[in-house]
PDB file of C-alpha atoms in Angstrom:
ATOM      1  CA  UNK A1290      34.832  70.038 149.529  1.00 40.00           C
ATOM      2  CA  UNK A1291      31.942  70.154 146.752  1.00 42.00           C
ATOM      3  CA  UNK A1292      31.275  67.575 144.239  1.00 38.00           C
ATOM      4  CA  UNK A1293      31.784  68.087 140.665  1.00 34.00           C
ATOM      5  CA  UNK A1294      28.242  66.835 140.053  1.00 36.00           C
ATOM      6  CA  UNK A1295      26.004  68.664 142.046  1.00 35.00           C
ATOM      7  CA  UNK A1296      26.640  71.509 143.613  1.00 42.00           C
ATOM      8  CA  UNK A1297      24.918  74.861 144.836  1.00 41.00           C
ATOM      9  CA  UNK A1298      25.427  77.915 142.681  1.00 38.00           C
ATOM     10  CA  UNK A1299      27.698  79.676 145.280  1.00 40.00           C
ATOM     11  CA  UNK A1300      29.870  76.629 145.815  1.00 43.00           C
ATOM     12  CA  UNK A1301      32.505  77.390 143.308  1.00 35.00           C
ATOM     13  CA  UNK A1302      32.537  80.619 144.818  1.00 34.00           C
ATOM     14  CA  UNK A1303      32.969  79.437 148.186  1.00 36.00           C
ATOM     15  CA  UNK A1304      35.619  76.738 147.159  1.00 35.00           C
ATOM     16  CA  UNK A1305      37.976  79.598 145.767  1.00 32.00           C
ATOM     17  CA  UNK A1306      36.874  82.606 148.320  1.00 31.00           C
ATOM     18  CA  UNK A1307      35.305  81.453 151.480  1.00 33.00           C
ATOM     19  CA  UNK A1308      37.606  81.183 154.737  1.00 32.00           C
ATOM     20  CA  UNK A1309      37.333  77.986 156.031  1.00 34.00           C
ATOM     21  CA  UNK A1310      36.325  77.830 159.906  1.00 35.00           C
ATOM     22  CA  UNK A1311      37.103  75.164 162.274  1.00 32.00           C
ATOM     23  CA  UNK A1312      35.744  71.635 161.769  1.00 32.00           C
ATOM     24  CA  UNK A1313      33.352  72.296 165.140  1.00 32.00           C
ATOM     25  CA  UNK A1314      30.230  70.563 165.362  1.00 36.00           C
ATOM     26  CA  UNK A1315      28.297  73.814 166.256  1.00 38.00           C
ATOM     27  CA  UNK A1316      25.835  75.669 165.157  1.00 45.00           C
ATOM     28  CA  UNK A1317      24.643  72.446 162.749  1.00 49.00           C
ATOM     29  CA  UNK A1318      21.331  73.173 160.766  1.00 49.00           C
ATOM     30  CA  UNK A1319      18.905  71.051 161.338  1.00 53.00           C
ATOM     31  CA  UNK A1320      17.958  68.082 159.182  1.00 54.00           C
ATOM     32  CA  UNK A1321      15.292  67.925 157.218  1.00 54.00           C
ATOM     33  CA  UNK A1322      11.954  65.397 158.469  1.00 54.00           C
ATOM     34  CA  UNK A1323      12.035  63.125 155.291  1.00 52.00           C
ATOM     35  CA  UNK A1324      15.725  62.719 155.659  1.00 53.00           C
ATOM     36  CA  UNK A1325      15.610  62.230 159.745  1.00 52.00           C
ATOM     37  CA  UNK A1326      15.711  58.188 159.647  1.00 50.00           C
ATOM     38  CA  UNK A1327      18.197  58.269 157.006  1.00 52.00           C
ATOM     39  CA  UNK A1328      20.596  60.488 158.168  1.00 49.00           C
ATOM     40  CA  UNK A1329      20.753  58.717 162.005  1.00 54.00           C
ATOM     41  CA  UNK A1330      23.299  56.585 160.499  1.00 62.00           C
ATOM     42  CA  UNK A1331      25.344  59.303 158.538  1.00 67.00           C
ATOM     43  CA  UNK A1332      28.423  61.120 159.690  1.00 73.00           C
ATOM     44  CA  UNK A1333      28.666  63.650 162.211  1.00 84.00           C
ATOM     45  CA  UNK A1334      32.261  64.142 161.375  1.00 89.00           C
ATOM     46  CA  UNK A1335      32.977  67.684 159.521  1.00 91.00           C
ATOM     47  CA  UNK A1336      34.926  67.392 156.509  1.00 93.00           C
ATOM     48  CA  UNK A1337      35.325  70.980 156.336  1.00 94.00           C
ATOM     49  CA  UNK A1338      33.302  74.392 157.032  1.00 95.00           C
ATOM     50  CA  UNK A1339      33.394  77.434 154.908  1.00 96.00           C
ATOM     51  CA  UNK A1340      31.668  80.503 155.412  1.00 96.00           C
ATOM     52  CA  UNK A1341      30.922  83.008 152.436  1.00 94.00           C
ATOM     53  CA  UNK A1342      30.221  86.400 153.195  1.00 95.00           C
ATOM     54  CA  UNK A1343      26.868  87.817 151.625  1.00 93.00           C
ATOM     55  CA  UNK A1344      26.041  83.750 150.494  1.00 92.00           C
ATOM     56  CA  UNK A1345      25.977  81.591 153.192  1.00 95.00           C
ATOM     57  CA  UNK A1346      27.585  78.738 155.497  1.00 97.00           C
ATOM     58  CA  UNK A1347      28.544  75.871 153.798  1.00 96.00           C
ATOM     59  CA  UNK A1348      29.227  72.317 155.599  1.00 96.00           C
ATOM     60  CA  UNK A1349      30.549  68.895 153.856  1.00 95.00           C
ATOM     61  CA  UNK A1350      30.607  66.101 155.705  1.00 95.00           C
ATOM     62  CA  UNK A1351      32.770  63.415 155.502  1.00 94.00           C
ATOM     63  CA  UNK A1352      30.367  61.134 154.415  1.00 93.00           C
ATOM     64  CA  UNK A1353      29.831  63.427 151.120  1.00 93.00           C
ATOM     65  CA  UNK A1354      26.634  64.967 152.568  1.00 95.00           C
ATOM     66  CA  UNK A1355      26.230  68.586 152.565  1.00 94.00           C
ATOM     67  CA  UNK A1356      24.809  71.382 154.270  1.00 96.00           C
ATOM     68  CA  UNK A1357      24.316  74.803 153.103  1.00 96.00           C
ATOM     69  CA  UNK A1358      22.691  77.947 155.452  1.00 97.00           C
ATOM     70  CA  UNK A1359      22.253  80.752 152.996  1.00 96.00           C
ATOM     71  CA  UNK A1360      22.207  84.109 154.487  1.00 96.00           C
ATOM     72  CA  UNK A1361      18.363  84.505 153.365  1.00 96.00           C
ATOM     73  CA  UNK A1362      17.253  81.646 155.812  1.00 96.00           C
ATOM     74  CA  UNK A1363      17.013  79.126 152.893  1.00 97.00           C
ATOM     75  CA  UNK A1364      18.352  75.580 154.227  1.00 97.00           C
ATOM     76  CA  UNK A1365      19.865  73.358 151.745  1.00 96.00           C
ATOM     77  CA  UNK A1366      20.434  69.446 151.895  1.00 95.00           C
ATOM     78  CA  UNK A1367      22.589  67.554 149.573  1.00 94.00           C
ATOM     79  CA  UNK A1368      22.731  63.519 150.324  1.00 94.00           C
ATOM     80  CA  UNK A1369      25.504  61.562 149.526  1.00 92.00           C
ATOM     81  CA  UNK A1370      24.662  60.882 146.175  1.00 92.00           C
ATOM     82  CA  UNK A1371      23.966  64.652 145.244  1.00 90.00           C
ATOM     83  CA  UNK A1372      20.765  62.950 143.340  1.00 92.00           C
ATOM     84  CA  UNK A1373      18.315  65.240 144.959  1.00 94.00           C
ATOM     85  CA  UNK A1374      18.065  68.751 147.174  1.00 95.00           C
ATOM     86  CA  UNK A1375      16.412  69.184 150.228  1.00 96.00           C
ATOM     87  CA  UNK A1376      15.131  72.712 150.522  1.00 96.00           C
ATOM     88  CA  UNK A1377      13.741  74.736 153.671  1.00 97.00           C
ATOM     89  CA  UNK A1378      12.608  77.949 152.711  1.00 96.00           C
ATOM     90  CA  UNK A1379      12.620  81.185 154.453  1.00 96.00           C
ATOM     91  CA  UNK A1380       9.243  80.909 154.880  1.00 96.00           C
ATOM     92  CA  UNK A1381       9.523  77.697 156.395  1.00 95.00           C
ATOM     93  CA  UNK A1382       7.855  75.874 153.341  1.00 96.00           C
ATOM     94  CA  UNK A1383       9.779  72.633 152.543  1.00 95.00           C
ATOM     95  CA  UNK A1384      10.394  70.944 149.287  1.00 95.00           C
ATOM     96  CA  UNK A1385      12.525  68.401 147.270  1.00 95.00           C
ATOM     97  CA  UNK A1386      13.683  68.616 143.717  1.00 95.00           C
ATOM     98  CA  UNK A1387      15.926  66.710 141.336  1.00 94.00           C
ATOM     99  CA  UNK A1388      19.754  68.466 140.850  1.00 92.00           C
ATOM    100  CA  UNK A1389      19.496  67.644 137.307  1.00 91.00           C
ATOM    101  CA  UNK A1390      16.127  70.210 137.180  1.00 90.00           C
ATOM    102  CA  UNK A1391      15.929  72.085 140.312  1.00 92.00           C
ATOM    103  CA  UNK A1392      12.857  73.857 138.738  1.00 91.00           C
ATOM    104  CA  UNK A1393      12.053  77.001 140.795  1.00 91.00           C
ATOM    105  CA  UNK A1394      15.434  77.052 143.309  1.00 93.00           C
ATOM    106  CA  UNK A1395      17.771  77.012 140.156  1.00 91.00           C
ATOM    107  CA  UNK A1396      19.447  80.353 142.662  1.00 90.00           C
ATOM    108  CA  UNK A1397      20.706  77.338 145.195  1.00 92.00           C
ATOM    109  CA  UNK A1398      20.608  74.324 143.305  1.00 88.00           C
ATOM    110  CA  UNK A1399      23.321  74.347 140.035  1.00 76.00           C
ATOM    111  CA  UNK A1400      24.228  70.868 138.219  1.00 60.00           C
ATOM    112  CA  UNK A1401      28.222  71.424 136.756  1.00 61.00           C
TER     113      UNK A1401
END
């Protein structure tokens, strides 16, 4: 499901404990503005959905995009590449950081 490169701090977690859900489009989060135009042309198709109690929803797509809903409202966007996060925080505040130094969302982003 999760890259060996970039991944969020709960993904080990959720590789080994989650329950994986049906590959259903539903309940999608939404994408983030200054990835809008470039993810018209990514997959739609689910690679696989698992839900970790107490952490969050976690989506990969088949494309090697991911998704993550944490339960605290935070939205996370991986690209393809895993070069960069796309955060939405519960506040509704927005910004983008490096993996490799995720400087002040080191709690969602974790390089391994």
């Amino acid at each position: 499901l999760l890259s060996s490169n970039a991944v969020t701090a709960a993904a080990a977690a959720a590789a080994t404990t989650a329950h994986s859900t049906s590959n259903q489009q539903q309940g999608l989060l939404p994408t983030h503005p200054q990835q809008q135009q470039q993810q018209q042309a990514a997959s739609t198709d689910i690679f696989e959905q698992q839900e970790v109690p107490g952490l969050g929803k976690f989506t990969a797509y088949t494309d090697g995009r991911i998704r993550v809903l944490f339960d605290d409202r935070t939205i996370l966007i991986l690209p393809a590449d895993h070069s960069s996060a796309d955060l939405v925080m519960p506040d509704g505040s927005s910004r983008t950081v490096p993996t490799a130094k995720p400087l002040g969302v080191e709690q969602y982003v974790q390089v391994r």
